Amino acid sequence: MKIASVWAREILDSRGNPTIEVEVATENTLASAAAPSGESTGKHEAIELRDGGHRYLGKGVQRAVNNVNAYIAPAIIGMDVRQQEAVDTKMKELDGTRDKSRMGANAMVATSMAVLRAAAGSEGKMLHEHLGGSNLPHAMFNVINGGKHAGNGLAVQEFMIIPDDELFSERLRMASEIYHILGKQLVEKHGPAARNVGDEGGYAPQIGNTYQALDALVAAIEEAGYPHKCALAIDAAASSFFDSKSRVYKIDGKELKESELVDYYADLAKSYPLKSIEDPFQEEGFGAFAALKKELPDVQIVGDDLVVTNVARLKQAISEDSIGALLLKLNQIGTVTEAMQAVQMCRQNNLNVVVSHRSGETEDCFIADFSVGINAGQIKTGAPARGERTSKYNQLLRIEERMRVL
C-alpha cells in the first residue's frame, strides 16, 4: 500500500502555541497526526523547529511545515506505508543531523505518527490492533500541577494519583471522582482561586510545600472512599529546581545536597503511598538516580529528562542501574521507529514503559492507541479534564469497549 500524498499544516496546541499536523493518504485511507510540545524539556531531546521572528512571538512552525511539504513528502511518496522503519530512515537521511535540527523533530514525528496511523487504516484496523497490543494501561492522573506547569510555589511539577481496578473505565471513574473532590477541598482550604488549573489540567493551588500537596491528595482519596485502591506518584522534574552553580536542589524552602535529597524522597515514600518518582534528580544524575533506586526498591524510578527516549542514554541508564522505567515521549526522539527501539531495549532489560503526553498537547489521541499497541502497561496524560487530556482517556474507553465486544 503506497503513500499517495503527504501534507502538513500549522495548527494550535493546548497552550495556544503553533504546532504541526501532518496528513498521509494512501489509495484507501487518510490519516493525520499532530506533534506535541513540552515546556519542561531535557537538553538532550531532539530539536523542535520554530520560526523565530515576530509571528506568533517566534513560536511559528512554518519552517517545519515547509520541510514536510517541500522535502519529506517528495521523498516518501510512493513508499510502502507499512514499512515504518524504511520511511523513518528516509526522513533521518534527509535530516542528516544527530538532533534532527534540520528537518525538525516536530516535523518528523508528526509525519512518522501519521504514517503509522495510515498503515493501520490501510488494513482496516485501529492503531493498537495494527501494532498487536491488547493491554489497557494504568494511568497516572496529574491532579495537582507545580513547577514549570503552574504559577504556584511548588517545586515538584506533577502530583499524580494511580487508581487500581481491573477495568480502565473504573479507574477513570475513580480518578474523576477524586479530582472533583480534590477541587472542592482545595477551595474550602485555600479559596476559589485554588481551582485554577495548570498546563496539564491539574489544579494549581497557591501552596509551596510538597507535603501539603500530597496531604491534599490523600484527603481527597479518603473522602472518595478509595484509600486502599489508589497510590500516588510524582514527577519532580528536578532539573527545574537544581542550581548548577551551587549544586543544590531548591525545594520546599530548603537547599538540599544530592544525598539529602535522597533522604527527602525516602521520607516521602515512608509517609505516603508513593509508588513512582520521575526525574528525582537533574538530567545528568545517573549515579543519583541509581542511589535512590537502591534506597527505595519498592518505588518505580522513572527516567524522562535523564533518558529522553534515546537509546544511547537508555543504555547508560541500564548499565548504571539508574531507573526502573522509561518515560516514553515520541517527540523527544522524533520517529516511531526509534521510540520502538527504546521500548524493545526496555523489554530486554526488564524495565517498565510509561507512555507520556507533553504539556503542550492537541486533541490527537495517538498515544492512547500507542500505549495499548506496545502493551506499555502505564500511561501519563494529565488530569481527567481539558479536552486535549480527555481525548486520550476517551479513546482508551473506546478501545476497552471494542475489546469486550470482539
Tab-separated table of C-alpha atoms in Angstrom:
chain	number	residue	atom	x	y	z
A	1	MET	CA	0.000	0.000	0.000
A	2	LYS	CA	1.853	3.069	-1.257
A	3	ILE	CA	1.860	6.551	0.203
A	4	ALA	CA	-0.068	8.714	-2.273
A	5	SER	CA	0.197	12.149	-0.667
A	6	VAL	CA	1.635	13.949	2.348
A	7	TRP	CA	0.587	17.393	3.523
A	8	ALA	CA	1.461	19.478	6.586
A	9	ARG	CA	-0.227	22.464	8.177
A	10	GLU	CA	0.178	24.725	11.189
A	11	ILE	CA	-2.404	24.288	13.968
A	12	LEU	CA	-2.628	25.356	17.626
A	13	ASP	CA	-1.846	23.269	20.691
A	14	SER	CA	-3.452	23.410	24.135
A	15	ARG	CA	-1.316	26.370	25.207
A	16	GLY	CA	-2.347	28.370	22.146
A	17	ASN	CA	1.043	27.912	20.501
A	18	PRO	CA	1.503	26.661	16.940
A	19	THR	CA	2.358	23.052	16.252
A	20	ILE	CA	2.434	20.925	13.130
A	21	GLU	CA	-0.171	18.470	11.854
A	22	VAL	CA	0.605	16.077	9.007
A	23	GLU	CA	-1.826	14.165	6.783
A	24	VAL	CA	-0.777	10.990	4.987
A	25	ALA	CA	-3.002	9.401	2.348
A	26	THR	CA	-2.947	6.063	0.569
A	27	GLU	CA	-5.379	4.929	-2.106
A	28	ASN	CA	-7.859	3.760	0.540
A	29	THR	CA	-7.201	5.775	3.708
A	30	LEU	CA	-6.392	9.231	5.053
A	31	ALA	CA	-4.689	9.672	8.421
A	32	SER	CA	-3.310	12.601	10.360
A	33	ALA	CA	-1.198	13.220	13.447
A	34	ALA	CA	-0.054	16.289	15.368
A	35	ALA	CA	3.205	16.908	17.205
A	36	PRO	CA	3.006	17.739	20.922
A	37	SER	CA	5.364	20.181	22.610
A	38	GLY	CA	7.000	20.216	26.034
A	39	GLU	CA	7.617	23.086	28.440
A	40	SER	CA	9.920	21.187	30.768
A	41	THR	CA	12.356	19.717	28.254
A	42	GLY	CA	15.556	17.739	28.530
A	43	LYS	CA	18.622	19.291	26.922
A	44	HIS	CA	19.301	16.059	25.035
A	45	GLU	CA	15.908	15.976	23.292
A	46	ALA	CA	15.638	16.118	19.521
A	47	ILE	CA	15.188	19.706	18.342
A	48	GLU	CA	11.752	21.185	17.800
A	49	LEU	CA	11.942	23.604	14.862
A	50	ARG	CA	10.457	27.073	15.457
A	51	ASP	CA	10.464	30.069	13.120
A	52	GLY	CA	11.622	32.883	15.376
A	53	GLY	CA	10.762	36.480	14.458
A	54	HIS	CA	7.572	38.336	15.368
A	55	ARG	CA	4.930	35.964	14.053
A	56	TYR	CA	3.338	34.016	16.925
A	57	LEU	CA	6.038	35.603	19.132
A	58	GLY	CA	8.644	33.475	17.415
A	59	LYS	CA	6.844	30.186	18.004
A	60	GLY	CA	5.511	29.633	14.487
A	61	VAL	CA	6.263	26.325	12.762
A	62	GLN	CA	6.075	27.318	9.094
A	63	ARG	CA	9.667	26.165	8.564
A	64	ALA	CA	8.738	22.706	9.842
A	65	VAL	CA	5.594	22.700	7.689
A	66	ASN	CA	7.625	23.663	4.640
A	67	ASN	CA	10.168	20.934	5.375
A	68	VAL	CA	7.398	18.352	5.234
A	69	ASN	CA	5.725	19.712	2.120
A	70	ALA	CA	8.890	20.532	0.167
A	71	TYR	CA	11.335	17.809	1.231
A	72	ILE	CA	9.852	14.958	3.254
A	73	ALA	CA	6.719	14.486	1.139
A	74	PRO	CA	8.534	14.037	-2.215
A	75	ALA	CA	10.967	11.633	-0.559
A	76	ILE	CA	8.398	9.267	0.953
A	77	ILE	CA	5.533	9.430	-1.563
A	78	GLY	CA	5.488	6.081	-3.338
A	79	MET	CA	6.956	4.196	-0.376
A	80	ASP	CA	5.009	1.362	1.257
A	81	VAL	CA	3.109	2.910	4.169
A	82	ARG	CA	3.513	-0.340	6.105
A	83	GLN	CA	7.307	-0.086	6.020
A	84	GLN	CA	7.599	2.216	9.023
A	85	GLU	CA	11.322	1.772	9.561
A	86	ALA	CA	12.107	2.475	5.905
A	87	VAL	CA	10.047	5.680	5.963
A	88	ASP	CA	11.632	6.856	9.206
A	89	THR	CA	15.105	6.035	7.909
A	90	LYS	CA	14.440	8.080	4.774
A	91	MET	CA	13.459	11.075	6.925
A	92	LYS	CA	16.571	10.694	9.064
A	93	GLU	CA	18.714	10.611	5.929
A	94	LEU	CA	17.054	13.806	4.704
A	95	ASP	CA	17.706	15.474	8.034
A	96	GLY	CA	21.305	14.342	8.344
A	97	THR	CA	21.828	15.618	11.908
A	98	ARG	CA	22.085	13.843	15.258
A	99	ASP	CA	19.401	16.002	16.879
A	100	LYS	CA	17.001	16.355	13.927
A	101	SER	CA	17.603	20.081	13.846
A	102	ARG	CA	17.456	20.415	10.034
A	103	MET	CA	14.009	18.967	9.314
A	104	GLY	CA	12.804	19.453	12.898
A	105	ALA	CA	11.764	16.707	15.302
A	106	ASN	CA	8.241	18.150	15.289
A	107	ALA	CA	8.004	17.784	11.501
A	108	MET	CA	9.432	14.275	11.589
A	109	VAL	CA	7.423	12.897	14.496
A	110	ALA	CA	4.089	14.174	13.136
A	111	THR	CA	4.886	12.550	9.792
A	112	SER	CA	6.060	9.319	11.399
A	113	MET	CA	2.934	9.057	13.545
A	114	ALA	CA	0.659	9.802	10.583
A	115	VAL	CA	2.379	7.086	8.543
A	116	LEU	CA	1.787	4.515	11.292
A	117	ARG	CA	-1.844	5.533	11.596
A	118	ALA	CA	-2.270	5.347	7.806
A	119	ALA	CA	-0.738	1.866	7.793
A	120	ALA	CA	-3.317	0.752	10.350
A	121	GLY	CA	-6.118	2.366	8.367
A	122	SER	CA	-4.998	0.726	5.134
A	123	GLU	CA	-5.518	-2.636	6.849
A	124	GLY	CA	-8.898	-1.620	8.255
A	125	LYS	CA	-7.566	-1.755	11.806
A	126	MET	CA	-7.316	0.535	14.790
A	127	LEU	CA	-3.762	1.572	15.591
A	128	HIS	CA	-3.404	-0.666	18.644
A	129	GLU	CA	-4.662	-3.631	16.617
A	130	HIS	CA	-2.125	-2.912	13.891
A	131	LEU	CA	0.654	-2.977	16.496
A	132	GLY	CA	-0.708	-6.146	18.090
A	133	GLY	CA	-1.245	-4.908	21.638
A	134	SER	CA	-4.089	-5.875	23.940
A	135	ASN	CA	-3.404	-4.467	27.425
A	136	LEU	CA	-5.093	-1.309	28.708
A	137	PRO	CA	-2.604	0.810	30.661
A	138	HIS	CA	-2.825	2.005	34.234
A	139	ALA	CA	-2.971	5.783	34.135
A	140	MET	CA	-1.146	8.274	36.315
A	141	PHE	CA	-3.610	11.165	36.589
A	142	ASN	CA	-1.918	14.519	37.200
A	143	VAL	CA	-4.277	16.310	39.581
A	144	ILE	CA	-2.015	18.981	41.108
A	145	ASN	CA	0.383	20.917	38.876
A	146	GLY	CA	3.537	22.682	40.008
A	147	GLY	CA	6.959	23.569	38.647
A	148	LYS	CA	7.008	24.910	35.087
A	149	HIS	CA	3.411	23.819	34.518
A	150	ALA	CA	1.859	26.191	37.057
A	151	GLY	CA	2.239	29.598	38.657
A	152	ASN	CA	2.422	28.447	42.268
A	153	GLY	CA	5.371	27.819	44.570
A	154	LEU	CA	5.563	24.041	44.208
A	155	ALA	CA	8.959	22.812	43.039
A	156	VAL	CA	7.644	19.360	42.118
A	157	GLN	CA	5.981	19.505	38.719
A	158	GLU	CA	3.298	16.819	38.914
A	159	PHE	CA	1.349	15.190	41.729
A	160	MET	CA	-0.481	12.137	40.432
A	161	ILE	CA	-2.973	9.511	41.547
A	162	ILE	CA	-2.949	5.904	40.308
A	163	PRO	CA	-6.338	4.227	40.853
A	164	ASP	CA	-6.358	0.436	40.689
A	165	ASP	CA	-9.123	-1.718	39.232
A	166	GLU	CA	-9.349	-4.468	36.635
A	167	LEU	CA	-11.226	-2.176	34.240
A	168	PHE	CA	-9.803	1.028	32.792
A	169	SER	CA	-13.280	2.550	32.795
A	170	GLU	CA	-13.466	2.063	36.564
A	171	ARG	CA	-10.005	3.532	37.065
A	172	LEU	CA	-11.084	6.597	35.090
A	173	ARG	CA	-14.289	6.923	37.113
A	174	MET	CA	-12.331	6.794	40.370
A	175	ALA	CA	-9.890	9.417	39.110
A	176	SER	CA	-12.704	11.750	38.067
A	177	GLU	CA	-14.386	11.465	41.451
A	178	ILE	CA	-11.135	12.108	43.327
A	179	TYR	CA	-10.334	15.049	41.040
A	180	HIS	CA	-13.639	16.791	41.759
A	181	ILE	CA	-13.460	16.117	45.489
A	182	LEU	CA	-9.903	17.468	45.499
A	183	GLY	CA	-11.084	20.654	43.802
A	184	LYS	CA	-13.820	21.112	46.389
A	185	GLN	CA	-11.421	20.558	49.289
A	186	LEU	CA	-8.817	22.932	47.864
A	187	VAL	CA	-11.410	25.698	47.538
A	188	GLU	CA	-12.547	25.129	51.122
A	189	LYS	CA	-8.978	25.385	52.388
A	190	HIS	CA	-7.350	27.909	50.041
A	191	GLY	CA	-10.192	29.870	48.430
A	192	PRO	CA	-11.795	29.915	44.937
A	193	ALA	CA	-8.511	30.531	43.104
A	194	ALA	CA	-7.281	27.101	44.204
A	195	ARG	CA	-9.379	25.566	41.413
A	196	ASN	CA	-7.335	27.312	38.748
A	197	VAL	CA	-5.596	24.725	36.624
A	198	GLY	CA	-2.125	24.342	35.166
A	199	ASP	CA	-0.992	23.275	31.700
A	200	GLU	CA	-2.000	19.640	32.180
A	201	GLY	CA	-5.403	20.206	33.765
A	202	GLY	CA	-4.369	19.628	37.365
A	203	TYR	CA	-5.191	22.201	39.998
A	204	ALA	CA	-2.565	24.842	40.740
A	205	PRO	CA	-3.282	25.976	44.308
A	206	GLN	CA	-1.075	28.596	45.917
A	207	ILE	CA	0.796	26.217	48.165
A	208	GLY	CA	4.548	25.829	48.155
A	209	ASN	CA	5.206	22.623	50.045
A	210	THR	CA	5.380	19.097	48.640
A	211	TYR	CA	3.969	17.551	51.807
A	212	GLN	CA	0.928	19.844	51.704
A	213	ALA	CA	0.198	18.792	48.126
A	214	LEU	CA	0.474	15.092	48.962
A	215	ASP	CA	-1.678	15.589	52.068
A	216	ALA	CA	-4.331	17.138	49.809
A	217	LEU	CA	-4.275	14.087	47.533
A	218	VAL	CA	-4.585	11.685	50.461
A	219	ALA	CA	-7.525	13.650	51.896
A	220	ALA	CA	-9.377	13.601	48.559
A	221	ILE	CA	-8.747	9.887	48.093
A	222	GLU	CA	-10.063	9.167	51.588
A	223	GLU	CA	-13.237	11.222	51.101
A	224	ALA	CA	-13.816	9.473	47.770
A	225	GLY	CA	-13.641	6.135	49.600
A	226	TYR	CA	-10.589	4.670	47.861
A	227	PRO	CA	-7.790	4.740	50.490
A	228	HIS	CA	-6.695	1.194	49.655
A	229	LYS	CA	-7.267	1.367	45.899
A	230	CYS	CA	-5.234	4.403	44.902
A	231	ALA	CA	-1.476	5.025	45.009
A	232	LEU	CA	0.463	8.251	44.448
A	233	ALA	CA	3.210	9.303	42.053
A	234	ILE	CA	5.241	12.451	41.463
A	235	ASP	CA	7.222	13.924	38.611
A	236	ALA	CA	9.847	16.015	40.355
A	237	ALA	CA	11.366	17.350	37.102
A	238	ALA	CA	14.315	18.117	39.358
A	239	SER	CA	16.401	19.842	36.691
A	240	SER	CA	13.983	22.762	37.068
A	241	PHE	CA	14.908	23.332	40.741
A	242	PHE	CA	18.572	22.312	40.535
A	243	ASP	CA	21.137	25.112	40.926
A	244	SER	CA	24.044	24.086	38.708
A	245	LYS	CA	26.415	26.618	40.282
A	246	SER	CA	25.927	25.654	43.915
A	247	ARG	CA	24.995	22.030	43.060
A	248	VAL	CA	21.972	22.077	45.351
A	249	TYR	CA	18.270	21.411	44.867
A	250	LYS	CA	15.938	24.208	45.981
A	251	ILE	CA	12.729	22.646	47.235
A	252	ASP	CA	10.238	23.491	49.989
A	253	GLY	CA	12.320	26.483	51.040
A	254	LYS	CA	15.406	24.332	51.538
A	255	GLU	CA	18.672	23.866	49.685
A	256	LEU	CA	19.446	20.162	49.615
A	257	LYS	CA	22.560	18.363	48.501
A	258	GLU	CA	22.183	15.225	46.417
A	259	SER	CA	22.444	12.859	49.399
A	260	GLU	CA	19.981	14.983	51.367
A	261	LEU	CA	17.503	14.833	48.501
A	262	VAL	CA	17.743	11.025	48.577
A	263	ASP	CA	16.720	11.175	52.240
A	264	TYR	CA	13.941	13.638	51.365
A	265	TYR	CA	12.404	11.242	48.832
A	266	ALA	CA	12.835	8.330	51.240
A	267	ASP	CA	10.789	10.227	53.817
A	268	LEU	CA	8.078	10.938	51.235
A	269	ALA	CA	7.908	7.233	50.380
A	270	LYS	CA	7.673	6.386	54.088
A	271	SER	CA	4.959	8.974	54.739
A	272	TYR	CA	2.699	8.379	51.716
A	273	PRO	CA	1.640	5.513	49.400
A	274	LEU	CA	4.167	6.751	46.848
A	275	LYS	CA	4.785	4.181	44.117
A	276	SER	CA	6.580	6.130	41.381
A	277	ILE	CA	9.056	9.029	41.246
A	278	GLU	CA	10.004	10.565	37.909
A	279	ASP	CA	13.170	12.609	37.344
A	280	PRO	CA	14.106	12.866	41.034
A	281	PHE	CA	17.467	14.447	40.132
A	282	GLN	CA	18.911	16.668	37.399
A	283	GLU	CA	19.248	15.285	33.905
A	284	GLU	CA	22.885	14.155	34.179
A	285	GLY	CA	22.472	12.456	37.560
A	286	PHE	CA	22.753	8.795	36.567
A	287	GLY	CA	24.535	7.990	39.836
A	288	ALA	CA	21.991	9.820	41.973
A	289	PHE	CA	19.120	8.009	40.238
A	290	ALA	CA	20.887	4.705	40.965
A	291	ALA	CA	21.375	5.613	44.630
A	292	LEU	CA	17.672	6.386	45.029
A	293	LYS	CA	16.660	3.213	43.189
A	294	LYS	CA	18.768	1.227	45.647
A	295	GLU	CA	17.363	3.158	48.621
A	296	LEU	CA	13.730	2.664	47.505
A	297	PRO	CA	13.495	-0.781	45.857
A	298	ASP	CA	9.680	-0.782	46.012
A	299	VAL	CA	9.285	2.598	44.290
A	300	GLN	CA	9.421	2.874	40.500
A	301	ILE	CA	12.160	5.327	39.495
A	302	VAL	CA	11.303	6.798	36.081
A	303	GLY	CA	13.732	8.435	33.669
A	304	ASP	CA	12.441	11.271	31.485
A	305	ASP	CA	14.917	14.142	31.057
A	306	LEU	CA	17.642	11.681	32.057
A	307	VAL	CA	16.979	9.423	29.067
A	308	VAL	CA	14.808	11.448	26.607
A	309	THR	CA	13.631	8.266	24.826
A	310	ASN	CA	17.159	7.994	23.406
A	311	VAL	CA	18.658	4.518	23.070
A	312	ALA	CA	22.210	5.719	23.780
A	313	ARG	CA	21.203	7.386	27.044
A	314	LEU	CA	18.926	4.473	27.894
A	315	LYS	CA	21.934	2.151	27.571
A	316	GLN	CA	23.827	4.263	30.084
A	317	ALA	CA	20.879	4.282	32.487
A	318	ILE	CA	20.680	0.495	32.226
A	319	SER	CA	24.415	-0.008	32.717
A	320	GLU	CA	24.369	2.166	35.854
A	321	ASP	CA	21.068	0.672	37.125
A	322	SER	CA	19.619	4.177	37.308
A	323	ILE	CA	15.949	3.558	36.514
A	324	GLY	CA	13.152	1.048	36.755
A	325	ALA	CA	11.082	2.614	33.983
A	326	LEU	CA	11.409	4.714	30.846
A	327	LEU	CA	9.102	7.650	30.232
A	328	LEU	CA	8.442	7.375	26.505
A	329	LYS	CA	7.759	10.609	24.619
A	330	LEU	CA	7.686	10.258	20.859
A	331	ASN	CA	8.665	13.842	20.120
A	332	GLN	CA	11.781	13.567	22.289
A	333	ILE	CA	13.341	11.241	19.724
A	334	GLY	CA	11.394	12.177	16.577
A	335	THR	CA	10.342	8.896	14.959
A	336	VAL	CA	8.133	5.942	15.837
A	337	THR	CA	10.913	3.533	14.884
A	338	GLU	CA	13.389	4.974	17.371
A	339	ALA	CA	10.730	5.015	20.085
A	340	MET	CA	10.033	1.338	19.383
A	341	GLN	CA	13.740	0.572	19.628
A	342	ALA	CA	13.754	2.123	23.093
A	343	VAL	CA	10.725	0.014	24.050
A	344	GLN	CA	12.480	-3.131	22.830
A	345	MET	CA	15.558	-2.299	24.896
A	346	CYS	CA	13.359	-1.843	27.964
A	347	ARG	CA	11.743	-5.231	27.391
A	348	GLN	CA	15.128	-6.896	27.061
A	349	ASN	CA	16.253	-5.385	30.366
A	350	ASN	CA	13.053	-5.799	32.403
A	351	LEU	CA	12.279	-2.092	32.560
A	352	ASN	CA	8.755	-0.708	32.637
A	353	VAL	CA	7.498	1.719	29.988
A	354	VAL	CA	5.301	4.731	30.717
A	355	VAL	CA	3.901	6.355	27.560
A	356	SER	CA	3.576	10.096	28.074
A	357	HIS	CA	1.914	13.197	26.691
A	358	ARG	CA	3.532	16.658	26.759
A	359	SER	CA	2.296	19.790	28.497
A	360	GLY	CA	1.517	21.307	25.091
A	361	GLU	CA	-0.944	18.810	23.591
A	362	THR	CA	-3.622	18.582	20.930
A	363	GLU	CA	-6.821	16.571	20.682
A	364	ASP	CA	-4.821	13.869	18.860
A	365	CYS	CA	-5.228	10.623	20.832
A	366	PHE	CA	-2.302	8.780	19.181
A	367	ILE	CA	-0.547	7.937	22.449
A	368	ALA	CA	-3.659	6.202	23.806
A	369	ASP	CA	-3.632	3.725	20.926
A	370	PHE	CA	0.152	3.516	21.042
A	371	SER	CA	0.229	2.679	24.761
A	372	VAL	CA	-2.116	-0.254	24.164
A	373	GLY	CA	-0.353	-1.247	20.950
A	374	ILE	CA	3.019	-1.699	22.651
A	375	ASN	CA	1.485	-3.141	25.854
A	376	ALA	CA	3.138	-0.352	27.818
A	377	GLY	CA	1.173	-1.013	30.972
A	378	GLN	CA	1.290	2.632	32.065
A	379	ILE	CA	0.306	5.991	30.586
A	380	LYS	CA	0.643	9.566	31.790
A	381	THR	CA	-1.596	12.074	30.055
A	382	GLY	CA	-2.736	14.671	32.563
A	383	ALA	CA	-5.848	15.315	34.611
A	384	PRO	CA	-9.256	13.777	33.861
A	385	ALA	CA	-10.210	17.208	32.496
A	386	ARG	CA	-9.487	19.500	29.488
A	387	GLY	CA	-10.170	18.196	26.010
A	388	GLU	CA	-6.571	17.598	24.986
A	389	ARG	CA	-6.231	15.262	28.016
A	390	THR	CA	-9.636	13.580	27.998
A	391	SER	CA	-9.288	12.789	24.280
A	392	LYS	CA	-6.705	10.169	25.280
A	393	TYR	CA	-8.771	8.766	28.138
A	394	ASN	CA	-11.901	8.629	25.983
A	395	GLN	CA	-10.009	6.736	23.297
A	396	LEU	CA	-8.903	4.205	25.904
A	397	LEU	CA	-12.571	3.788	26.854
A	398	ARG	CA	-13.400	3.069	23.200
A	399	ILE	CA	-10.573	0.558	22.950
A	400	GLU	CA	-11.688	-1.223	26.125
A	401	GLU	CA	-15.257	-1.409	24.832
A	402	ARG	CA	-14.081	-2.725	21.459
A	403	MET	CA	-12.006	-5.413	23.167
A	404	ARG	CA	-15.037	-6.567	25.149
A	405	VAL	CA	-17.194	-6.793	22.024
A	406	LEU	CA	-14.573	-8.550	19.923
